Amino acid sequence: MHADKWFWDLLGFDFPADMQRVKVWLPLLQDDDNPSLMVLPGSHLRDFRYTSFVNHLGHRKPQYDDEDITDRLIPAPVRTGQAVVFNDRLLHGGRSTGVLRISLEFTLACRPRV
């Protein structure tokens, strides 16, 4: 579980104050009856605690440390070839479904509408 914003914060990436980040996730291969992306609806409106660790490749990664939320996670409503777009503060993570999963994800920078 993580929010992609945490990576930006941990790594100290600069980002224009008048812009916001939006994530796009597109499953290229997954079990559509058991989607692999889990999300916590509404979590982009809250702040959650996390720590960080350095993985075996020497990269700093965030580690979710807040309350147990596993019972509130839902599969993202997306099928193979469809995209889901979400705020980079949304808590999300992959889950193993026993089927190979391949996805494409990227970040868009956009100005919020007033």
PDB file of N, CA and C in Angstrom:
ATOM      1  N   MET A   1       0.838  -1.175   0.000  1.00  0.00           N
ATOM      2  CA  MET A   1       0.000   0.000   0.000  1.00  0.00           C
ATOM      3  C   MET A   1       0.882   1.237   0.000  1.00  0.00           C
ATOM      4  N   HIS A   2       0.544   2.160  -0.839  1.00  0.00           N
ATOM      5  CA  HIS A   2       1.290   3.412  -0.884  1.00  0.00           C
ATOM      6  C   HIS A   2       0.483   4.464  -1.638  1.00  0.00           C
ATOM      7  N   ALA A   3       0.904   5.684  -1.497  1.00  0.00           N
ATOM      8  CA  ALA A   3       0.415   6.786  -2.325  1.00  0.00           C
ATOM      9  C   ALA A   3       1.614   7.226  -3.158  1.00  0.00           C
ATOM     10  N   ASP A   4       1.438   7.412  -4.433  1.00  0.00           N
ATOM     11  CA  ASP A   4       2.569   7.774  -5.288  1.00  0.00           C
ATOM     12  C   ASP A   4       3.188   9.111  -4.889  1.00  0.00           C
ATOM     13  N   LYS A   5       2.409   9.980  -4.268  1.00  0.00           N
ATOM     14  CA  LYS A   5       2.931  11.254  -3.765  1.00  0.00           C
ATOM     15  C   LYS A   5       4.118  11.023  -2.836  1.00  0.00           C
ATOM     16  N   TRP A   6       4.086   9.940  -2.072  1.00  0.00           N
ATOM     17  CA  TRP A   6       5.160   9.664  -1.116  1.00  0.00           C
ATOM     18  C   TRP A   6       6.507   9.524  -1.806  1.00  0.00           C
ATOM     19  N   PHE A   7       6.532   8.934  -2.986  1.00  0.00           N
ATOM     20  CA  PHE A   7       7.795   8.801  -3.724  1.00  0.00           C
ATOM     21  C   PHE A   7       8.349  10.182  -4.066  1.00  0.00           C
ATOM     22  N   TRP A   8       7.488  11.069  -4.542  1.00  0.00           N
ATOM     23  CA  TRP A   8       7.908  12.434  -4.876  1.00  0.00           C
ATOM     24  C   TRP A   8       8.459  13.130  -3.641  1.00  0.00           C
ATOM     25  N   ASP A   9       7.776  12.971  -2.510  1.00  0.00           N
ATOM     26  CA  ASP A   9       8.210  13.618  -1.266  1.00  0.00           C
ATOM     27  C   ASP A   9       9.540  13.047  -0.778  1.00  0.00           C
ATOM     28  N   LEU A  10       9.662  11.725  -0.764  1.00  0.00           N
ATOM     29  CA  LEU A  10      10.880  11.085  -0.268  1.00  0.00           C
ATOM     30  C   LEU A  10      12.108  11.433  -1.100  1.00  0.00           C
ATOM     31  N   LEU A  11      11.923  11.498  -2.397  1.00  0.00           N
ATOM     32  CA  LEU A  11      13.052  11.733  -3.290  1.00  0.00           C
ATOM     33  C   LEU A  11      13.320  13.210  -3.524  1.00  0.00           C
ATOM     34  N   GLY A  12      12.476  14.072  -2.959  1.00  0.00           N
ATOM     35  CA  GLY A  12      12.698  15.505  -3.044  1.00  0.00           C
ATOM     36  C   GLY A  12      12.575  16.080  -4.442  1.00  0.00           C
ATOM     37  N   PHE A  13      11.735  15.453  -5.269  1.00  0.00           N
ATOM     38  CA  PHE A  13      11.535  15.978  -6.618  1.00  0.00           C
ATOM     39  C   PHE A  13      10.807  17.314  -6.570  1.00  0.00           C
ATOM     40  N   ASP A  14      11.269  18.252  -7.347  1.00  0.00           N
ATOM     41  CA  ASP A  14      10.584  19.536  -7.466  1.00  0.00           C
ATOM     42  C   ASP A  14       9.359  19.361  -8.355  1.00  0.00           C
ATOM     43  N   PHE A  15       8.328  20.099  -8.009  1.00  0.00           N
ATOM     44  CA  PHE A  15       7.107  20.073  -8.803  1.00  0.00           C
ATOM     45  C   PHE A  15       6.462  21.438  -8.691  1.00  0.00           C
ATOM     46  N   PRO A  16       6.039  22.027  -9.797  1.00  0.00           N
ATOM     47  CA  PRO A  16       5.448  23.369  -9.740  1.00  0.00           C
ATOM     48  C   PRO A  16       4.246  23.431  -8.798  1.00  0.00           C
ATOM     49  N   ALA A  17       4.180  24.465  -7.994  1.00  0.00           N
ATOM     50  CA  ALA A  17       3.115  24.610  -7.005  1.00  0.00           C
ATOM     51  C   ALA A  17       1.737  24.771  -7.644  1.00  0.00           C
ATOM     52  N   ASP A  18       1.693  25.258  -8.871  1.00  0.00           N
ATOM     53  CA  ASP A  18       0.403  25.477  -9.521  1.00  0.00           C
ATOM     54  C   ASP A  18      -0.067  24.265 -10.331  1.00  0.00           C
ATOM     55  N   MET A  19       0.606  23.141 -10.158  1.00  0.00           N
ATOM     56  CA  MET A  19       0.252  21.920 -10.893  1.00  0.00           C
ATOM     57  C   MET A  19      -0.123  20.814  -9.897  1.00  0.00           C
ATOM     58  N   GLN A  20      -0.846  19.826 -10.392  1.00  0.00           N
ATOM     59  CA  GLN A  20      -1.115  18.638  -9.588  1.00  0.00           C
ATOM     60  C   GLN A  20      -0.791  17.404 -10.412  1.00  0.00           C
ATOM     61  N   ARG A  21      -0.480  16.324  -9.703  1.00  0.00           N
ATOM     62  CA  ARG A  21      -0.150  15.069 -10.361  1.00  0.00           C
ATOM     63  C   ARG A  21      -1.377  14.161 -10.380  1.00  0.00           C
ATOM     64  N   VAL A  22      -1.555  13.492 -11.505  1.00  0.00           N
ATOM     65  CA  VAL A  22      -2.632  12.528 -11.679  1.00  0.00           C
ATOM     66  C   VAL A  22      -2.009  11.251 -12.230  1.00  0.00           C
ATOM     67  N   LYS A  23      -2.363  10.124 -11.654  1.00  0.00           N
ATOM     68  CA  LYS A  23      -1.829   8.831 -12.095  1.00  0.00           C
ATOM     69  C   LYS A  23      -2.791   8.169 -13.082  1.00  0.00           C
ATOM     70  N   VAL A  24      -2.204   7.492 -14.056  1.00  0.00           N
ATOM     71  CA  VAL A  24      -2.970   6.683 -14.997  1.00  0.00           C
ATOM     72  C   VAL A  24      -2.402   5.272 -14.911  1.00  0.00           C
ATOM     73  N   TRP A  25      -3.269   4.293 -14.678  1.00  0.00           N
ATOM     74  CA  TRP A  25      -2.857   2.891 -14.574  1.00  0.00           C
ATOM     75  C   TRP A  25      -3.676   2.094 -15.574  1.00  0.00           C
ATOM     76  N   LEU A  26      -2.990   1.306 -16.393  1.00  0.00           N
ATOM     77  CA  LEU A  26      -3.627   0.556 -17.459  1.00  0.00           C
ATOM     78  C   LEU A  26      -3.173  -0.899 -17.399  1.00  0.00           C
ATOM     79  N   PRO A  27      -4.075  -1.820 -17.037  1.00  0.00           N
ATOM     80  CA  PRO A  27      -3.685  -3.234 -17.039  1.00  0.00           C
ATOM     81  C   PRO A  27      -3.625  -3.766 -18.469  1.00  0.00           C
ATOM     82  N   LEU A  28      -2.491  -4.328 -18.813  1.00  0.00           N
ATOM     83  CA  LEU A  28      -2.316  -4.941 -20.131  1.00  0.00           C
ATOM     84  C   LEU A  28      -2.606  -6.433 -20.081  1.00  0.00           C
ATOM     85  N   LEU A  29      -2.395  -7.015 -18.907  1.00  0.00           N
ATOM     86  CA  LEU A  29      -2.687  -8.426 -18.691  1.00  0.00           C
ATOM     87  C   LEU A  29      -3.041  -8.601 -17.220  1.00  0.00           C
ATOM     88  N   GLN A  30      -4.234  -9.109 -16.964  1.00  0.00           N
ATOM     89  CA  GLN A  30      -4.673  -9.394 -15.595  1.00  0.00           C
ATOM     90  C   GLN A  30      -5.876 -10.325 -15.668  1.00  0.00           C
ATOM     91  N   ASP A  31      -6.266 -10.876 -14.552  1.00  0.00           N
ATOM     92  CA  ASP A  31      -7.490 -11.667 -14.445  1.00  0.00           C
ATOM     93  C   ASP A  31      -8.627 -10.668 -14.220  1.00  0.00           C
ATOM     94  N   ASP A  32      -9.440 -10.425 -15.245  1.00  0.00           N
ATOM     95  CA  ASP A  32     -10.499  -9.417 -15.124  1.00  0.00           C
ATOM     96  C   ASP A  32     -11.555  -9.771 -14.077  1.00  0.00           C
ATOM     97  N   ASP A  33     -11.666 -11.052 -13.724  1.00  0.00           N
ATOM     98  CA  ASP A  33     -12.611 -11.443 -12.673  1.00  0.00           C
ATOM     99  C   ASP A  33     -12.045 -11.202 -11.281  1.00  0.00           C
ATOM    100  N   ASN A  34     -10.751 -10.901 -11.219  1.00  0.00           N
ATOM    101  CA  ASN A  34     -10.072 -10.698  -9.943  1.00  0.00           C
ATOM    102  C   ASN A  34      -8.986  -9.633 -10.146  1.00  0.00           C
ATOM    103  N   PRO A  35      -9.374  -8.357 -10.377  1.00  0.00           N
ATOM    104  CA  PRO A  35      -8.396  -7.306 -10.702  1.00  0.00           C
ATOM    105  C   PRO A  35      -7.295  -7.196  -9.649  1.00  0.00           C
ATOM    106  N   SER A  36      -6.110  -6.837 -10.123  1.00  0.00           N
ATOM    107  CA  SER A  36      -4.942  -6.840  -9.250  1.00  0.00           C
ATOM    108  C   SER A  36      -4.654  -5.507  -8.567  1.00  0.00           C
ATOM    109  N   LEU A  37      -5.283  -4.423  -8.983  1.00  0.00           N
ATOM    110  CA  LEU A  37      -5.053  -3.126  -8.336  1.00  0.00           C
ATOM    111  C   LEU A  37      -6.113  -2.908  -7.263  1.00  0.00           C
ATOM    112  N   MET A  38      -5.643  -2.736  -6.023  1.00  0.00           N
ATOM    113  CA  MET A  38      -6.545  -2.478  -4.901  1.00  0.00           C
ATOM    114  C   MET A  38      -6.433  -1.007  -4.513  1.00  0.00           C
ATOM    115  N   VAL A  39      -7.567  -0.388  -4.168  1.00  0.00           N
ATOM    116  CA  VAL A  39      -7.585   1.030  -3.813  1.00  0.00           C
ATOM    117  C   VAL A  39      -8.403   1.240  -2.542  1.00  0.00           C
ATOM    118  N   LEU A  40      -8.111   2.345  -1.866  1.00  0.00           N
ATOM    119  CA  LEU A  40      -8.904   2.749  -0.702  1.00  0.00           C
ATOM    120  C   LEU A  40      -9.668   4.005  -1.097  1.00  0.00           C
ATOM    121  N   PRO A  41     -10.957   3.866  -1.440  1.00  0.00           N
ATOM    122  CA  PRO A  41     -11.732   5.027  -1.878  1.00  0.00           C
ATOM    123  C   PRO A  41     -11.707   6.152  -0.842  1.00  0.00           C
ATOM    124  N   GLY A  42     -11.542   7.375  -1.326  1.00  0.00           N
ATOM    125  CA  GLY A  42     -11.546   8.547  -0.452  1.00  0.00           C
ATOM    126  C   GLY A  42     -10.240   8.809   0.270  1.00  0.00           C
ATOM    127  N   SER A  43      -9.270   7.921   0.143  1.00  0.00           N
ATOM    128  CA  SER A  43      -8.023   8.080   0.906  1.00  0.00           C
ATOM    129  C   SER A  43      -7.203   9.281   0.441  1.00  0.00           C
ATOM    130  N   HIS A  44      -7.458   9.772  -0.748  1.00  0.00           N
ATOM    131  CA  HIS A  44      -6.725  10.950  -1.240  1.00  0.00           C
ATOM    132  C   HIS A  44      -7.081  12.211  -0.451  1.00  0.00           C
ATOM    133  N   LEU A  45      -8.114  12.145   0.358  1.00  0.00           N
ATOM    134  CA  LEU A  45      -8.553  13.289   1.157  1.00  0.00           C
ATOM    135  C   LEU A  45      -7.949  13.298   2.553  1.00  0.00           C
ATOM    136  N   ARG A  46      -7.164  12.274   2.890  1.00  0.00           N
ATOM    137  CA  ARG A  46      -6.565  12.153   4.226  1.00  0.00           C
ATOM    138  C   ARG A  46      -5.059  12.075   4.139  1.00  0.00           C
ATOM    139  N   ASP A  47      -4.407  12.346   5.253  1.00  0.00           N
ATOM    140  CA  ASP A  47      -2.967  12.123   5.359  1.00  0.00           C
ATOM    141  C   ASP A  47      -2.753  10.831   6.136  1.00  0.00           C
ATOM    142  N   PHE A  48      -1.875   9.994   5.639  1.00  0.00           N
ATOM    143  CA  PHE A  48      -1.543   8.730   6.288  1.00  0.00           C
ATOM    144  C   PHE A  48      -0.067   8.737   6.639  1.00  0.00           C
ATOM    145  N   ARG A  49       0.267   8.057   7.728  1.00  0.00           N
ATOM    146  CA  ARG A  49       1.666   7.959   8.142  1.00  0.00           C
ATOM    147  C   ARG A  49       2.380   6.879   7.350  1.00  0.00           C
ATOM    148  N   TYR A  50       3.634   7.136   7.093  1.00  0.00           N
ATOM    149  CA  TYR A  50       4.476   6.142   6.450  1.00  0.00           C
ATOM    150  C   TYR A  50       5.912   6.384   6.871  1.00  0.00           C
ATOM    151  N   THR A  51       6.710   5.345   6.747  1.00  0.00           N
ATOM    152  CA  THR A  51       8.143   5.459   6.955  1.00  0.00           C
ATOM    153  C   THR A  51       8.791   5.113   5.616  1.00  0.00           C
ATOM    154  N   SER A  52      10.090   4.995   5.621  1.00  0.00           N
ATOM    155  CA  SER A  52      10.752   4.603   4.378  1.00  0.00           C
ATOM    156  C   SER A  52      11.851   3.602   4.694  1.00  0.00           C
ATOM    157  N   PHE A  53      12.271   2.908   3.663  1.00  0.00           N
ATOM    158  CA  PHE A  53      13.366   1.953   3.787  1.00  0.00           C
ATOM    159  C   PHE A  53      14.146   1.977   2.488  1.00  0.00           C
ATOM    160  N   VAL A  54      15.343   1.434   2.518  1.00  0.00           N
ATOM    161  CA  VAL A  54      16.163   1.322   1.316  1.00  0.00           C
ATOM    162  C   VAL A  54      16.106  -0.134   0.869  1.00  0.00           C
ATOM    163  N   ASN A  55      15.684  -0.357  -0.369  1.00  0.00           N
ATOM    164  CA  ASN A  55      15.549  -1.736  -0.852  1.00  0.00           C
ATOM    165  C   ASN A  55      16.907  -2.311  -1.271  1.00  0.00           C
ATOM    166  N   HIS A  56      16.902  -3.534  -1.750  1.00  0.00           N
ATOM    167  CA  HIS A  56      18.136  -4.241  -2.110  1.00  0.00           C
ATOM    168  C   HIS A  56      18.884  -3.580  -3.273  1.00  0.00           C
ATOM    169  N   LEU A  57      18.227  -2.697  -4.009  1.00  0.00           N
ATOM    170  CA  LEU A  57      18.879  -1.973  -5.108  1.00  0.00           C
ATOM    171  C   LEU A  57      19.399  -0.604  -4.669  1.00  0.00           C
ATOM    172  N   GLY A  58      19.189  -0.285  -3.375  1.00  0.00           N
ATOM    173  CA  GLY A  58      19.639   1.006  -2.864  1.00  0.00           C
ATOM    174  C   GLY A  58      18.660   2.142  -3.094  1.00  0.00           C
ATOM    175  N   HIS A  59      17.416   1.818  -3.476  1.00  0.00           N
ATOM    176  CA  HIS A  59      16.403   2.849  -3.709  1.00  0.00           C
ATOM    177  C   HIS A  59      15.563   3.070  -2.466  1.00  0.00           C
ATOM    178  N   ARG A  60      15.318   4.317  -2.135  1.00  0.00           N
ATOM    179  CA  ARG A  60      14.458   4.644  -0.995  1.00  0.00           C
ATOM    180  C   ARG A  60      13.006   4.452  -1.401  1.00  0.00           C
ATOM    181  N   LYS A  61      12.262   3.717  -0.574  1.00  0.00           N
ATOM    182  CA  LYS A  61      10.859   3.404  -0.850  1.00  0.00           C
ATOM    183  C   LYS A  61      10.004   3.751   0.362  1.00  0.00           C
ATOM    184  N   PRO A  62       8.784   4.230   0.129  1.00  0.00           N
ATOM    185  CA  PRO A  62       7.877   4.463   1.257  1.00  0.00           C
ATOM    186  C   PRO A  62       7.291   3.139   1.742  1.00  0.00           C
ATOM    187  N   GLN A  63       6.974   3.107   3.013  1.00  0.00           N
ATOM    188  CA  GLN A  63       6.347   1.914   3.602  1.00  0.00           C
ATOM    189  C   GLN A  63       5.162   2.374   4.435  1.00  0.00           C
ATOM    190  N   TYR A  64       3.979   1.901   4.079  1.00  0.00           N
ATOM    191  CA  TYR A  64       2.755   2.290   4.787  1.00  0.00           C
ATOM    192  C   TYR A  64       2.823   1.814   6.219  1.00  0.00           C
ATOM    193  N   ASP A  65       2.457   2.689   7.147  1.00  0.00           N
ATOM    194  CA  ASP A  65       2.579   2.377   8.564  1.00  0.00           C
ATOM    195  C   ASP A  65       1.396   2.756   9.404  1.00  0.00           C
ATOM    196  N   ASP A  66       0.328   3.167   8.780  1.00  0.00           N
ATOM    197  CA  ASP A  66      -0.805   3.709   9.525  1.00  0.00           C
ATOM    198  C   ASP A  66      -1.743   2.582   9.943  1.00  0.00           C
ATOM    199  N   GLU A  67      -2.987   2.913  10.188  1.00  0.00           N
ATOM    200  CA  GLU A  67      -3.975   1.947  10.649  1.00  0.00           C
ATOM    201  C   GLU A  67      -4.172   0.815   9.643  1.00  0.00           C
ATOM    202  N   ASP A  68      -4.708  -0.293  10.131  1.00  0.00           N
ATOM    203  CA  ASP A  68      -5.009  -1.414   9.246  1.00  0.00           C
ATOM    204  C   ASP A  68      -6.235  -1.062   8.409  1.00  0.00           C
ATOM    205  N   ILE A  69      -6.084  -1.101   7.116  1.00  0.00           N
ATOM    206  CA  ILE A  69      -7.176  -0.715   6.218  1.00  0.00           C
ATOM    207  C   ILE A  69      -7.570  -1.847   5.280  1.00  0.00           C
ATOM    208  N   THR A  70      -7.013  -3.031   5.489  1.00  0.00           N
ATOM    209  CA  THR A  70      -7.223  -4.120   4.535  1.00  0.00           C
ATOM    210  C   THR A  70      -8.702  -4.443   4.312  1.00  0.00           C
ATOM    211  N   ASP A  71      -9.534  -4.257   5.334  1.00  0.00           N
ATOM    212  CA  ASP A  71     -10.950  -4.575   5.173  1.00  0.00           C
ATOM    213  C   ASP A  71     -11.708  -3.517   4.372  1.00  0.00           C
ATOM    214  N   ARG A  72     -11.075  -2.379   4.087  1.00  0.00           N
ATOM    215  CA  ARG A  72     -11.740  -1.310   3.321  1.00  0.00           C
ATOM    216  C   ARG A  72     -11.224  -1.190   1.892  1.00  0.00           C
ATOM    217  N   LEU A  73     -10.258  -2.021   1.522  1.00  0.00           N
ATOM    218  CA  LEU A  73      -9.726  -1.981   0.164  1.00  0.00           C
ATOM    219  C   LEU A  73     -10.696  -2.638  -0.809  1.00  0.00           C
ATOM    220  N   ILE A  74     -10.781  -2.073  -2.006  1.00  0.00           N
ATOM    221  CA  ILE A  74     -11.617  -2.667  -3.035  1.00  0.00           C
ATOM    222  C   ILE A  74     -10.795  -2.796  -4.321  1.00  0.00           C
ATOM    223  N   PRO A  75     -11.141  -3.759  -5.162  1.00  0.00           N
ATOM    224  CA  PRO A  75     -10.453  -3.840  -6.449  1.00  0.00           C
ATOM    225  C   PRO A  75     -10.839  -2.641  -7.313  1.00  0.00           C
ATOM    226  N   ALA A  76      -9.875  -2.076  -8.002  1.00  0.00           N
ATOM    227  CA  ALA A  76     -10.167  -0.967  -8.914  1.00  0.00           C
ATOM    228  C   ALA A  76     -11.076  -1.496 -10.025  1.00  0.00           C
ATOM    229  N   PRO A  77     -12.114  -0.751 -10.353  1.00  0.00           N
ATOM    230  CA  PRO A  77     -13.062  -1.221 -11.374  1.00  0.00           C
ATOM    231  C   PRO A  77     -12.517  -1.003 -12.778  1.00  0.00           C
ATOM    232  N   VAL A  78     -11.533  -1.790 -13.154  1.00  0.00           N
ATOM    233  CA  VAL A  78     -10.898  -1.630 -14.456  1.00  0.00           C
ATOM    234  C   VAL A  78     -10.607  -3.008 -15.047  1.00  0.00           C
ATOM    235  N   ARG A  79     -10.880  -3.137 -16.323  1.00  0.00           N
ATOM    236  CA  ARG A  79     -10.644  -4.387 -17.039  1.00  0.00           C
ATOM    237  C   ARG A  79      -9.424  -4.228 -17.937  1.00  0.00           C
ATOM    238  N   THR A  80      -8.883  -5.312 -18.401  1.00  0.00           N
ATOM    239  CA  THR A  80      -7.735  -5.276 -19.291  1.00  0.00           C
ATOM    240  C   THR A  80      -8.010  -4.347 -20.468  1.00  0.00           C
ATOM    241  N   GLY A  81      -7.055  -3.444 -20.713  1.00  0.00           N
ATOM    242  CA  GLY A  81      -7.181  -2.507 -21.821  1.00  0.00           C
ATOM    243  C   GLY A  81      -7.893  -1.216 -21.472  1.00  0.00           C
ATOM    244  N   GLN A  82      -8.486  -1.131 -20.282  1.00  0.00           N
ATOM    245  CA  GLN A  82      -9.104   0.108 -19.811  1.00  0.00           C
ATOM    246  C   GLN A  82      -8.118   0.808 -18.890  1.00  0.00           C
ATOM    247  N   ALA A  83      -8.272   2.102 -18.745  1.00  0.00           N
ATOM    248  CA  ALA A  83      -7.390   2.859 -17.849  1.00  0.00           C
ATOM    249  C   ALA A  83      -8.184   3.362 -16.652  1.00  0.00           C
ATOM    250  N   VAL A  84      -7.508   3.429 -15.526  1.00  0.00           N
ATOM    251  CA  VAL A  84      -8.082   4.073 -14.354  1.00  0.00           C
ATOM    252  C   VAL A  84      -7.182   5.277 -14.046  1.00  0.00           C
ATOM    253  N   VAL A  85      -7.813   6.400 -13.744  1.00  0.00           N
ATOM    254  CA  VAL A  85      -7.105   7.649 -13.463  1.00  0.00           C
ATOM    255  C   VAL A  85      -7.408   8.018 -12.019  1.00  0.00           C
ATOM    256  N   PHE A  86      -6.350   8.363 -11.247  1.00  0.00           N
ATOM    257  CA  PHE A  86      -6.587   8.681  -9.847  1.00  0.00           C
ATOM    258  C   PHE A  86      -5.581   9.700  -9.335  1.00  0.00           C
ATOM    259  N   ASN A  87      -5.951  10.360  -8.256  1.00  0.00           N
ATOM    260  CA  ASN A  87      -5.122  11.335  -7.576  1.00  0.00           C
ATOM    261  C   ASN A  87      -3.883  10.638  -7.024  1.00  0.00           C
ATOM    262  N   ASP A  88      -2.735  11.289  -7.073  1.00  0.00           N
ATOM    263  CA  ASP A  88      -1.512  10.614  -6.616  1.00  0.00           C
ATOM    264  C   ASP A  88      -1.425  10.496  -5.097  1.00  0.00           C
ATOM    265  N   ARG A  89      -2.416  10.996  -4.371  1.00  0.00           N
ATOM    266  CA  ARG A  89      -2.503  10.805  -2.915  1.00  0.00           C
ATOM    267  C   ARG A  89      -3.334   9.569  -2.547  1.00  0.00           C
ATOM    268  N   LEU A  90      -3.984   8.941  -3.522  1.00  0.00           N
ATOM    269  CA  LEU A  90      -4.832   7.783  -3.255  1.00  0.00           C
ATOM    270  C   LEU A  90      -3.992   6.592  -2.812  1.00  0.00           C
ATOM    271  N   LEU A  91      -4.374   5.958  -1.712  1.00  0.00           N
ATOM    272  CA  LEU A  91      -3.692   4.735  -1.271  1.00  0.00           C
ATOM    273  C   LEU A  91      -4.099   3.593  -2.193  1.00  0.00           C
ATOM    274  N   HIS A  92      -3.094   2.874  -2.678  1.00  0.00           N
ATOM    275  CA  HIS A  92      -3.354   1.775  -3.593  1.00  0.00           C
ATOM    276  C   HIS A  92      -2.185   0.798  -3.542  1.00  0.00           C
ATOM    277  N   GLY A  93      -2.397  -0.347  -4.116  1.00  0.00           N
ATOM    278  CA  GLY A  93      -1.339  -1.343  -4.184  1.00  0.00           C
ATOM    279  C   GLY A  93      -1.787  -2.520  -5.013  1.00  0.00           C
ATOM    280  N   GLY A  94      -0.830  -3.298  -5.446  1.00  0.00           N
ATOM    281  CA  GLY A  94      -1.140  -4.490  -6.219  1.00  0.00           C
ATOM    282  C   GLY A  94      -1.364  -5.673  -5.299  1.00  0.00           C
ATOM    283  N   ARG A  95      -2.051  -6.649  -5.815  1.00  0.00           N
ATOM    284  CA  ARG A  95      -2.211  -7.894  -5.058  1.00  0.00           C
ATOM    285  C   ARG A  95      -1.943  -9.050  -5.989  1.00  0.00           C
ATOM    286  N   SER A  96      -1.449 -10.103  -5.413  1.00  0.00           N
ATOM    287  CA  SER A  96      -1.166 -11.297  -6.193  1.00  0.00           C
ATOM    288  C   SER A  96      -2.465 -12.063  -6.397  1.00  0.00           C
ATOM    289  N   THR A  97      -2.747 -12.366  -7.643  1.00  0.00           N
ATOM    290  CA  THR A  97      -3.968 -13.120  -7.960  1.00  0.00           C
ATOM    291  C   THR A  97      -3.639 -14.505  -8.487  1.00  0.00           C
ATOM    292  N   GLY A  98      -2.355 -14.836  -8.546  1.00  0.00           N
ATOM    293  CA  GLY A  98      -1.956 -16.125  -9.076  1.00  0.00           C
ATOM    294  C   GLY A  98      -1.848 -16.132 -10.588  1.00  0.00           C
ATOM    295  N   VAL A  99      -2.143 -14.987 -11.212  1.00  0.00           N
ATOM    296  CA  VAL A  99      -2.071 -14.847 -12.666  1.00  0.00           C
ATOM    297  C   VAL A  99      -1.056 -13.747 -12.963  1.00  0.00           C
ATOM    298  N   LEU A 100      -0.248 -13.951 -13.977  1.00  0.00           N
ATOM    299  CA  LEU A 100       0.702 -12.921 -14.378  1.00  0.00           C
ATOM    300  C   LEU A 100      -0.047 -11.631 -14.656  1.00  0.00           C
ATOM    301  N   ARG A 101       0.481 -10.525 -14.151  1.00  0.00           N
ATOM    302  CA  ARG A 101      -0.127  -9.233 -14.443  1.00  0.00           C
ATOM    303  C   ARG A 101       0.928  -8.309 -15.022  1.00  0.00           C
ATOM    304  N   ILE A 102       0.539  -7.592 -16.026  1.00  0.00           N
ATOM    305  CA  ILE A 102       1.406  -6.608 -16.664  1.00  0.00           C
ATOM    306  C   ILE A 102       0.593  -5.329 -16.773  1.00  0.00           C
ATOM    307  N   SER A 103       1.183  -4.228 -16.361  1.00  0.00           N
ATOM    308  CA  SER A 103       0.457  -2.962 -16.422  1.00  0.00           C
ATOM    309  C   SER A 103       1.386  -1.855 -16.883  1.00  0.00           C
ATOM    310  N   LEU A 104       0.780  -0.784 -17.310  1.00  0.00           N
ATOM    311  CA  LEU A 104       1.480   0.421 -17.709  1.00  0.00           C
ATOM    312  C   LEU A 104       0.952   1.530 -16.823  1.00  0.00           C
ATOM    313  N   GLU A 105       1.861   2.327 -16.278  1.00  0.00           N
ATOM    314  CA  GLU A 105       1.401   3.459 -15.479  1.00  0.00           C
ATOM    315  C   GLU A 105       2.268   4.660 -15.778  1.00  0.00           C
ATOM    316  N   PHE A 106       1.655   5.820 -15.648  1.00  0.00           N
ATOM    317  CA  PHE A 106       2.400   7.055 -15.853  1.00  0.00           C
ATOM    318  C   PHE A 106       1.720   8.177 -15.084  1.00  0.00           C
ATOM    319  N   THR A 107       2.451   9.262 -14.918  1.00  0.00           N
ATOM    320  CA  THR A 107       1.970  10.432 -14.185  1.00  0.00           C
ATOM    321  C   THR A 107       1.734  11.562 -15.159  1.00  0.00           C
ATOM    322  N   LEU A 108       0.595  12.216 -15.023  1.00  0.00           N
ATOM    323  CA  LEU A 108       0.289  13.418 -15.791  1.00  0.00           C
ATOM    324  C   LEU A 108       0.409  14.619 -14.863  1.00  0.00           C
ATOM    325  N   ALA A 109       0.918  15.706 -15.377  1.00  0.00           N
ATOM    326  CA  ALA A 109       0.943  16.966 -14.647  1.00  0.00           C
ATOM    327  C   ALA A 109      -0.107  17.874 -15.269  1.00  0.00           C
ATOM    328  N   CYS A 110      -0.985  18.416 -14.445  1.00  0.00           N
ATOM    329  CA  CYS A 110      -2.034  19.277 -14.981  1.00  0.00           C
ATOM    330  C   CYS A 110      -2.342  20.399 -13.989  1.00  0.00           C
ATOM    331  N   ARG A 111      -2.931  21.433 -14.513  1.00  0.00           N
ATOM    332  CA  ARG A 111      -3.357  22.543 -13.664  1.00  0.00           C
ATOM    333  C   ARG A 111      -4.785  22.254 -13.191  1.00  0.00           C
ATOM    334  N   PRO A 112      -5.030  22.435 -11.896  1.00  0.00           N
ATOM    335  CA  PRO A 112      -6.392  22.199 -11.385  1.00  0.00           C
ATOM    336  C   PRO A 112      -7.348  23.224 -11.981  1.00  0.00           C
ATOM    337  N   ARG A 113      -8.562  22.780 -12.236  1.00  0.00           N
ATOM    338  CA  ARG A 113      -9.592  23.703 -12.708  1.00  0.00           C
ATOM    339  C   ARG A 113     -10.172  24.440 -11.531  1.00  0.00           C
ATOM    340  N   VAL A 114     -10.497  25.682 -11.732  1.00  0.00           N
ATOM    341  CA  VAL A 114     -11.065  26.506 -10.652  1.00  0.00           C
ATOM    342  C   VAL A 114     -12.554  26.604 -10.829  1.00  0.00           C
TER     343      VAL A 114
END
